[in-house]
PDB file of C-alpha atoms in Angstrom:
ATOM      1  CA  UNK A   1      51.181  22.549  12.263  1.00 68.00           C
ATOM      2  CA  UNK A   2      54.830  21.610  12.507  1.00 80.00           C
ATOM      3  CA  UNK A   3      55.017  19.651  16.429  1.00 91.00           C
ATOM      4  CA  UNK A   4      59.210  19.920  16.079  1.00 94.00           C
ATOM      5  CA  UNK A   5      60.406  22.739  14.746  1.00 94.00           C
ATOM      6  CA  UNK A   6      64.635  23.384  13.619  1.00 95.00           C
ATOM      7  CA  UNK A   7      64.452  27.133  13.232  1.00 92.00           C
ATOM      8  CA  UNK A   8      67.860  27.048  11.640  1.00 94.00           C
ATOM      9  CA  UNK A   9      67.837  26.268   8.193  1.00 93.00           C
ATOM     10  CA  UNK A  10      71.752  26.522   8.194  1.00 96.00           C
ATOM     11  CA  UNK A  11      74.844  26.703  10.909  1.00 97.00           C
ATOM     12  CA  UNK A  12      78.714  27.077  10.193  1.00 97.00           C
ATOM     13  CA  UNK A  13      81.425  26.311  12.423  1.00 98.00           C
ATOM     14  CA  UNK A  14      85.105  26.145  12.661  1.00 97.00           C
ATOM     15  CA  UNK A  15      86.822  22.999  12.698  1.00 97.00           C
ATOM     16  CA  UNK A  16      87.641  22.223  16.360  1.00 97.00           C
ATOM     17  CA  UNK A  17      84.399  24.544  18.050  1.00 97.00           C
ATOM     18  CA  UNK A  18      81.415  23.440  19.135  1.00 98.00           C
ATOM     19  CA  UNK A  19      78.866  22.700  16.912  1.00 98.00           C
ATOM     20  CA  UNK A  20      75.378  23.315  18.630  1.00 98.00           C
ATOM     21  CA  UNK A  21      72.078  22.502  16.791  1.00 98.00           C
ATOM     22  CA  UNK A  22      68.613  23.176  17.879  1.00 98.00           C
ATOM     23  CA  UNK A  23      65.037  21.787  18.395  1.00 97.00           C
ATOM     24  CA  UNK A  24      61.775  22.901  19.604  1.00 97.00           C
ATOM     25  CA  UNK A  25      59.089  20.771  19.276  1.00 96.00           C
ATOM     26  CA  UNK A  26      55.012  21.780  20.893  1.00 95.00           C
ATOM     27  CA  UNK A  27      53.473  18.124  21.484  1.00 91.00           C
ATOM     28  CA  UNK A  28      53.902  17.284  25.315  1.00 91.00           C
ATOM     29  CA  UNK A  29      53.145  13.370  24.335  1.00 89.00           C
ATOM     30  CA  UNK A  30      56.765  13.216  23.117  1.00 92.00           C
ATOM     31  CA  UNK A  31      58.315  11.101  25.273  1.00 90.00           C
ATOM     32  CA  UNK A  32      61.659  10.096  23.349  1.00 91.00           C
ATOM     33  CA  UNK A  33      63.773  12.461  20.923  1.00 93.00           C
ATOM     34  CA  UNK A  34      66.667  11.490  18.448  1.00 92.00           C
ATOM     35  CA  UNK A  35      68.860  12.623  16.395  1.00 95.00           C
ATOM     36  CA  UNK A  36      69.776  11.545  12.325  1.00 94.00           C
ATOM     37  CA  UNK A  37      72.348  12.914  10.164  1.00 95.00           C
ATOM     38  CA  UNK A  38      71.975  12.801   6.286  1.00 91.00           C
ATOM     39  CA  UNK A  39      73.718  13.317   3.631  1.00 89.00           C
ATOM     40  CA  UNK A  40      72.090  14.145  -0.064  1.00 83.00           C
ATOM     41  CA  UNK A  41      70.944  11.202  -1.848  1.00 79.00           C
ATOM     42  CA  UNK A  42      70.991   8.756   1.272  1.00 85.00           C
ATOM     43  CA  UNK A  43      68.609   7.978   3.883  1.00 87.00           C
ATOM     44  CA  UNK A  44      69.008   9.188   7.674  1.00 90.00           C
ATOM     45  CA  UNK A  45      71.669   7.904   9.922  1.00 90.00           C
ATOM     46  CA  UNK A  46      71.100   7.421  13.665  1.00 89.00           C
ATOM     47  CA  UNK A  47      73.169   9.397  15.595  1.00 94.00           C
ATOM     48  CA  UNK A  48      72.152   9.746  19.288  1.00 94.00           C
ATOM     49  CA  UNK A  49      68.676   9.742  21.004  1.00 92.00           C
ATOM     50  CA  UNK A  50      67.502  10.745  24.598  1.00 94.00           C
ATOM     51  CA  UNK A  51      64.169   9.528  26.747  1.00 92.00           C
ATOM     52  CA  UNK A  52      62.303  12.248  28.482  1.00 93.00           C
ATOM     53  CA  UNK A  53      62.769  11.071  31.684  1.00 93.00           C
ATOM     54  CA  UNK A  54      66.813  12.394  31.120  1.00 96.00           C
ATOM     55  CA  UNK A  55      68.148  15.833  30.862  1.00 96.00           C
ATOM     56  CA  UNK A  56      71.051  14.561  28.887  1.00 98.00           C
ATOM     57  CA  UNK A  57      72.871  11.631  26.920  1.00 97.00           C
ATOM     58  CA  UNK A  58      76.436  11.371  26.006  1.00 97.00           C
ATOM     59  CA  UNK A  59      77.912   9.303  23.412  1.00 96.00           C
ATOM     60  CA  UNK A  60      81.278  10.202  22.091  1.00 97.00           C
ATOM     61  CA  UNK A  61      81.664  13.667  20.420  1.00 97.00           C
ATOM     62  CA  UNK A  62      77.943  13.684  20.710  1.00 98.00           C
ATOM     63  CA  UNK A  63      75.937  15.494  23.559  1.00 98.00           C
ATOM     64  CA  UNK A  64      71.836  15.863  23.425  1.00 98.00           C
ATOM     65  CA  UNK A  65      70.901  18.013  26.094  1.00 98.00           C
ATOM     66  CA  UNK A  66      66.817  17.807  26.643  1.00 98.00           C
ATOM     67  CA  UNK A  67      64.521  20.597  28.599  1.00 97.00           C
ATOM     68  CA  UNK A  68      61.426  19.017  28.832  1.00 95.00           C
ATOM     69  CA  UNK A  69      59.972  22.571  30.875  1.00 95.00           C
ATOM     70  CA  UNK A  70      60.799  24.403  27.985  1.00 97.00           C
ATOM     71  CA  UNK A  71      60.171  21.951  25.213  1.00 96.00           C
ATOM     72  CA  UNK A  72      63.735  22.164  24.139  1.00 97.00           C
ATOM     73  CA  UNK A  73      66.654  19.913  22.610  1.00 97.00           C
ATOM     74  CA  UNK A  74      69.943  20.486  21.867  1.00 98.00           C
ATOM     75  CA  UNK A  75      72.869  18.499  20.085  1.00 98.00           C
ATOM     76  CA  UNK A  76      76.502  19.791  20.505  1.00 98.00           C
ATOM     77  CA  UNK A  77      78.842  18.126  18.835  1.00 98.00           C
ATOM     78  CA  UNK A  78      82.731  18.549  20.246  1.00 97.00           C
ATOM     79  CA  UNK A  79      84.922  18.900  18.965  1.00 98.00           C
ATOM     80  CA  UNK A  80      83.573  19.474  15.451  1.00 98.00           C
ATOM     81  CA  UNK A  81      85.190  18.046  12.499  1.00 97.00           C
ATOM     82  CA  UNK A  82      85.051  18.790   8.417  1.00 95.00           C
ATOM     83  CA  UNK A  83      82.945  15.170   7.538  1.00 94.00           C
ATOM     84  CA  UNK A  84      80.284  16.477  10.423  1.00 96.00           C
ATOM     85  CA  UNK A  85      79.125  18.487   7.463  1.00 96.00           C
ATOM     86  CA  UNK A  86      75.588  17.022   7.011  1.00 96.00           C
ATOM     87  CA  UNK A  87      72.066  17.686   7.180  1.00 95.00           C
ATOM     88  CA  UNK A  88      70.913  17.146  11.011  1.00 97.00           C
ATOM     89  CA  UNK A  89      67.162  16.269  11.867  1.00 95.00           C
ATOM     90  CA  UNK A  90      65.585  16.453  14.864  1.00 96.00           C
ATOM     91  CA  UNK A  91      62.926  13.670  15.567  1.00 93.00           C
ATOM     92  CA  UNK A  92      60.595  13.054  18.003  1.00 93.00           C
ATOM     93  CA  UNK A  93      58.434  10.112  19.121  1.00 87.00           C
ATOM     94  CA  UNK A  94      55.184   9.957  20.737  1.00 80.00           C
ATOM     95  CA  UNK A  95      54.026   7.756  23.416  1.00 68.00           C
ATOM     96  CA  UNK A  96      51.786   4.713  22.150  1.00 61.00           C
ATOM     97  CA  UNK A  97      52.436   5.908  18.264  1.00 59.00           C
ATOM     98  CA  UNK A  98      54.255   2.360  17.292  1.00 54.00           C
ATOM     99  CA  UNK A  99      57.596   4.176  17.281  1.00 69.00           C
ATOM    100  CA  UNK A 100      55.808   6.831  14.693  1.00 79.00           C
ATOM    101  CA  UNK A 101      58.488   9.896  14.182  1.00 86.00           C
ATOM    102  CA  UNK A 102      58.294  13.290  13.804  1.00 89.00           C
ATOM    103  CA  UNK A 103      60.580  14.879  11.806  1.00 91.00           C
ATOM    104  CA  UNK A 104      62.003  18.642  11.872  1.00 93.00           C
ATOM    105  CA  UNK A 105      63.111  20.393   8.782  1.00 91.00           C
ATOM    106  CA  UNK A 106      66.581  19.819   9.882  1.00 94.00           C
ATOM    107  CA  UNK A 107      69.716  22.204   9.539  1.00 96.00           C
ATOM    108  CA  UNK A 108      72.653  22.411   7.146  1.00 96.00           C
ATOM    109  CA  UNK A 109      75.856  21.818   9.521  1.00 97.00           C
ATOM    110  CA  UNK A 110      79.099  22.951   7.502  1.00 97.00           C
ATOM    111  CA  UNK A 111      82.399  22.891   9.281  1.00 97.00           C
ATOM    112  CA  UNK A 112      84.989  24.578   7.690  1.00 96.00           C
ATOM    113  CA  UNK A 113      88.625  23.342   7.992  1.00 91.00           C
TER     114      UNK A 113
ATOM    115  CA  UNK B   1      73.954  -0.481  14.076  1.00 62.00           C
ATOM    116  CA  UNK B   2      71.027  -2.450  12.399  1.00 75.00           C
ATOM    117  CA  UNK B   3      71.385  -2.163   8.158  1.00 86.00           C
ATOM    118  CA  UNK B   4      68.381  -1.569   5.804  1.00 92.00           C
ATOM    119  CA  UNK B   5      68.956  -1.691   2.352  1.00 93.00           C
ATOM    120  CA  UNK B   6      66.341  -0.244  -0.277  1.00 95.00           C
ATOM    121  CA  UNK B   7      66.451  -1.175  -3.637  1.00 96.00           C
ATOM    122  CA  UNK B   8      66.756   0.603  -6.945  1.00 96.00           C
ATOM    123  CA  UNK B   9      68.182   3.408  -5.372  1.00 94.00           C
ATOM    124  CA  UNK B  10      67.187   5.349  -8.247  1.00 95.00           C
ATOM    125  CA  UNK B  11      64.714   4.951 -10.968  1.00 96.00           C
ATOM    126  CA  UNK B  12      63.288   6.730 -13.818  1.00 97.00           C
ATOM    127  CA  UNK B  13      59.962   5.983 -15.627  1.00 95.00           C
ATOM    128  CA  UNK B  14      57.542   7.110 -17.884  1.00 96.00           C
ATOM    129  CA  UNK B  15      53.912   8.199 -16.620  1.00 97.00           C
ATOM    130  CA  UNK B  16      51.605   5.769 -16.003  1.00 96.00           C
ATOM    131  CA  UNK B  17      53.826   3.086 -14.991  1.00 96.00           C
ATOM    132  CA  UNK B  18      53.769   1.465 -11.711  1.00 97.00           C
ATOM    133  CA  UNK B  19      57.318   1.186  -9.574  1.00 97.00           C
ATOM    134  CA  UNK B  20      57.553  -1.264  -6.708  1.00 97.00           C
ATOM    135  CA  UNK B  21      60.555  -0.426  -4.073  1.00 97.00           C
ATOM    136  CA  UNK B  22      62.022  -2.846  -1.590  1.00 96.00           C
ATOM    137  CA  UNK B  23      63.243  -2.861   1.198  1.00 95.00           C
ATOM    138  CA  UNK B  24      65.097  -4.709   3.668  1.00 94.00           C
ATOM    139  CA  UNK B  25      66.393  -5.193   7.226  1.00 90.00           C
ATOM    140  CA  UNK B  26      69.538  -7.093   6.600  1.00 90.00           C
ATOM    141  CA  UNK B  27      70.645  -7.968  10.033  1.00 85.00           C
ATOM    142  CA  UNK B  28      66.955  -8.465  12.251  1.00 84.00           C
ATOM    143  CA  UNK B  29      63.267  -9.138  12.084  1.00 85.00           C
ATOM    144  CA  UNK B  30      61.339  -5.716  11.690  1.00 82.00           C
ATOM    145  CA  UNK B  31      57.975  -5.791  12.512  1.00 81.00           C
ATOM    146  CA  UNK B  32      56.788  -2.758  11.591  1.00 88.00           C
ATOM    147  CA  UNK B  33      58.430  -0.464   8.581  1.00 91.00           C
ATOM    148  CA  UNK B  34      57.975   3.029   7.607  1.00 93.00           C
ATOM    149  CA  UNK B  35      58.092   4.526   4.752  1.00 95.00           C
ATOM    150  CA  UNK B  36      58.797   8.303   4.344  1.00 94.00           C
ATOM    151  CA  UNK B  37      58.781  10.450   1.238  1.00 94.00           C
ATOM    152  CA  UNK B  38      61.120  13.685   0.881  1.00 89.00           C
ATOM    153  CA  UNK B  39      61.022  16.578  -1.351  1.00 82.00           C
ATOM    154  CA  UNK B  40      63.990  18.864  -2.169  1.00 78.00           C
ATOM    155  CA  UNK B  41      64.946  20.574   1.284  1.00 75.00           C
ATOM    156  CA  UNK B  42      62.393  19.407   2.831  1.00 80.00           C
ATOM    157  CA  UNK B  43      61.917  16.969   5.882  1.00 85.00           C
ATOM    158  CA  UNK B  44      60.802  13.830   5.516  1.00 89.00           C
ATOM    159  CA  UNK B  45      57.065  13.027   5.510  1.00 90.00           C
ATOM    160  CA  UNK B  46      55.837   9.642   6.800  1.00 91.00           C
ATOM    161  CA  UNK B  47      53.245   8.041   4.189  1.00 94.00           C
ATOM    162  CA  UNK B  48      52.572   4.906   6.175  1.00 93.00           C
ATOM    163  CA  UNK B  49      53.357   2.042   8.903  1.00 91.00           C
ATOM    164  CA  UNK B  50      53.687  -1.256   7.518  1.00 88.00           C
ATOM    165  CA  UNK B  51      53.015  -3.605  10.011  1.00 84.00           C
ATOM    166  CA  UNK B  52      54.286  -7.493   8.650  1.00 83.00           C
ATOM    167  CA  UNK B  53      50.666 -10.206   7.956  1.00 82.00           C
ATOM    168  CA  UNK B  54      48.678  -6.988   8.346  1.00 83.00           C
ATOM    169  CA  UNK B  55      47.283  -3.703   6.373  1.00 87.00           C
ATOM    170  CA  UNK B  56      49.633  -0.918   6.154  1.00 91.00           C
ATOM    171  CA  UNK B  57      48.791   2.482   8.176  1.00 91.00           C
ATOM    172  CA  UNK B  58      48.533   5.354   5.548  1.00 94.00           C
ATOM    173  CA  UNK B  59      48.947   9.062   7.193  1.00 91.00           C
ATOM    174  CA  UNK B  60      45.885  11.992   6.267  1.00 91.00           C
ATOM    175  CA  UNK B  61      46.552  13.110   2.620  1.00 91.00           C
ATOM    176  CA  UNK B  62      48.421   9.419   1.404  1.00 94.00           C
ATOM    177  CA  UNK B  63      46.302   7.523  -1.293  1.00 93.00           C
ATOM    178  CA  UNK B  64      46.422   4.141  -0.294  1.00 92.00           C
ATOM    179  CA  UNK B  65      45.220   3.264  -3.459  1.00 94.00           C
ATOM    180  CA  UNK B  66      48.176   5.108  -5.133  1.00 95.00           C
ATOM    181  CA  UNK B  67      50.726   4.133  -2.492  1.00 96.00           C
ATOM    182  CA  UNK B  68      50.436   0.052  -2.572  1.00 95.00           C
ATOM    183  CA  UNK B  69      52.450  -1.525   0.749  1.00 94.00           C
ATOM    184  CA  UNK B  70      53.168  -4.717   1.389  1.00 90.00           C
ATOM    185  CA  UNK B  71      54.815  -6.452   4.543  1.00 88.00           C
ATOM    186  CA  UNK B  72      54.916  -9.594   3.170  1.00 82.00           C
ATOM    187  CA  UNK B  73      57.868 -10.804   6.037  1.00 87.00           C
ATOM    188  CA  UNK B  74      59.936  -9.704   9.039  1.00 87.00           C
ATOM    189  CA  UNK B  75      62.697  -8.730   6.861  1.00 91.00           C
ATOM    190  CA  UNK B  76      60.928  -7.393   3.401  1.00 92.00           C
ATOM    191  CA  UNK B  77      58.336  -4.256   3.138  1.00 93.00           C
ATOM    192  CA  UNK B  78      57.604  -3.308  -0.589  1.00 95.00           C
ATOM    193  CA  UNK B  79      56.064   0.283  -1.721  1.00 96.00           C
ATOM    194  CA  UNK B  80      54.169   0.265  -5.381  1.00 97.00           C
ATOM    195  CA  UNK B  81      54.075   3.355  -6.571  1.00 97.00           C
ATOM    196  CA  UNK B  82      50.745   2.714  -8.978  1.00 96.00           C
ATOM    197  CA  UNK B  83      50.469   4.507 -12.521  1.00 96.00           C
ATOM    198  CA  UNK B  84      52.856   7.250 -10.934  1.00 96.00           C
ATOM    199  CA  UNK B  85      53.046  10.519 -12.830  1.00 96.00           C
ATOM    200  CA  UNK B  86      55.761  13.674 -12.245  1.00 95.00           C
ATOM    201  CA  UNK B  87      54.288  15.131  -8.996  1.00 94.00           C
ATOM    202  CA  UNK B  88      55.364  11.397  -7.608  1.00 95.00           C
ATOM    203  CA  UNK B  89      58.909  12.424  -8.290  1.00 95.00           C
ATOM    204  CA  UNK B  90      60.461  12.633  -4.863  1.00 94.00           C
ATOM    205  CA  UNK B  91      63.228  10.551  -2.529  1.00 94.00           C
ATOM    206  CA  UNK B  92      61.206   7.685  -0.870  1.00 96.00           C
ATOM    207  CA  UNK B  93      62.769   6.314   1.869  1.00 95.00           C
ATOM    208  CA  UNK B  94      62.052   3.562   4.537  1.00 95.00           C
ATOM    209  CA  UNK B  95      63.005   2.509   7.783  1.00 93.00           C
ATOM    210  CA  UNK B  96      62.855  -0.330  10.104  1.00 90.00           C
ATOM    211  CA  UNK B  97      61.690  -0.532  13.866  1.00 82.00           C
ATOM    212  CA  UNK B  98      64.140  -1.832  15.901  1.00 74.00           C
ATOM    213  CA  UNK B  99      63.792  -2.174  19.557  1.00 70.00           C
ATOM    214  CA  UNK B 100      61.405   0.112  21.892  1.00 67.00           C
ATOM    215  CA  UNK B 101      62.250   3.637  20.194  1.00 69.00           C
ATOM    216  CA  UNK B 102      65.147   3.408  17.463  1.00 75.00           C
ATOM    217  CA  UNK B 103      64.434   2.999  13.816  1.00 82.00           C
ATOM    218  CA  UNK B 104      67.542   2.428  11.219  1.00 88.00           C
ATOM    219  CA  UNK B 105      67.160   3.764   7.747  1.00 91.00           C
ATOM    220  CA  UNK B 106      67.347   2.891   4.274  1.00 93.00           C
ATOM    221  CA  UNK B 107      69.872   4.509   2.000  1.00 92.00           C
ATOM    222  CA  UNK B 108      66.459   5.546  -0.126  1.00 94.00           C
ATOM    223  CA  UNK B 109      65.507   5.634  -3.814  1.00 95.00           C
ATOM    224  CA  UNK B 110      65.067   7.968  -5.502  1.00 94.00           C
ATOM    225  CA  UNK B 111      62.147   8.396  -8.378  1.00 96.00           C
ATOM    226  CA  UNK B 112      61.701  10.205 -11.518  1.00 96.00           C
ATOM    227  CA  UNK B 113      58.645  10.139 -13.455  1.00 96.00           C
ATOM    228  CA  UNK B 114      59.205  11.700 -16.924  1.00 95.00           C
TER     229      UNK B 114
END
């Protein structure tokens, strides 16, 4: 039973739009959602997270936009640039699970110059 | 942000050999690591919580007897991978707790059992 789901396997943008990525997850104990980006061969880096008691966190380029009614997260990333190519996971962490994650299957994010 | 460092970041054995992996938070105390396991294009899969001076947390389906953890420090979690064999071929990776909700990654390492 996957609790956060990325039903994108892959995305591809133009350099300079919007890159928009996409996570549903089903557990309602989720209380705080973030976002990695990876490249092959190395482990996750931290990119931006959000609590549930927000609708949205800004840091930079990076927006995470959360919709806690409809189980939803999204990360737009503005504007997007050719080394934002990466793997992007969605993870989400429940509520009295020692900072446990849940990770999605991610998405392949290629911008093209 | 907070470093983790893993070390080797690769290594290849022969079956039946046991592999111990490191890891590290550089730059703060961790008390608790994780430690995930990833296959090709696949997400990664927490095996356990390592929790430092106590027994390690294994998830449903993780041999603990196969999957030795140690959190012998703040700073130092190790995985043995015992008498591995070629279905234990995979990208381990491990990360760190750091305050209420982040956790900072490893580069991982990955393993090859001929």
């Amino acid at each position: 039973d996957q609790q956060v789901k990325q039903n994108s396997p892959s995305l591809s943008v133009q350099e300079g739009r919007i890159s928009i990525l996409n996570c549903d997850y089903t557990n309602s104990m989720f209380d705080y959602f973030l976002w990695y980006k990876k490249y092959p061969a190395e482990g996750p880096t931290f990119l931006i997270s959000i609590s549930s008691i927000k609708d949205k966190n800004e840091d930079g380029r990076f927006t995470v936009f959360l919709n806690k009614s409809a189980k939803h997260l999204s990360l737009h990333i503005v504007p997007s640039q050719p080394g934002d190519s990466a793997v992007y996971f969605c993870a989400a962490h429940r509520s009295g699970s020692a900072r446990q994650l849940t990770f999605g299957s991610g998405t392949q994010l290629t911008v093209l110059p | 942000g907070a470093v983790v460092s893993q070390h080797p970041s690769r290594v290849i054995c022969k079956s039946g050999t046991s592999v111990k992996i490191e890891c590290r938070s550089l730059d703060f105390q961790a008390t608790t690591m994780f430690w995930y396991r990833q296959f090709p294009k696949q997400s990664l899969m927490l095996m356990a919580t390592s929790n430092e001076g106590s027994k390690a947390t294994y998830e449903q389906g993780v041999e603990k007897d196969k999957f030795l953890i140690n959190h012998a420090s703040l700073t130092l979690s190790t995985l043995t991978v015992t008498s591995a064999h070629p279905e234990d071929s995979s990208f381990y990776i491990c990360s760190a707790g750091f305050g209420h909700n982040e956790q900072f990654f490893g580069p991982g390492t990955r393993l090859t059992v001929l």
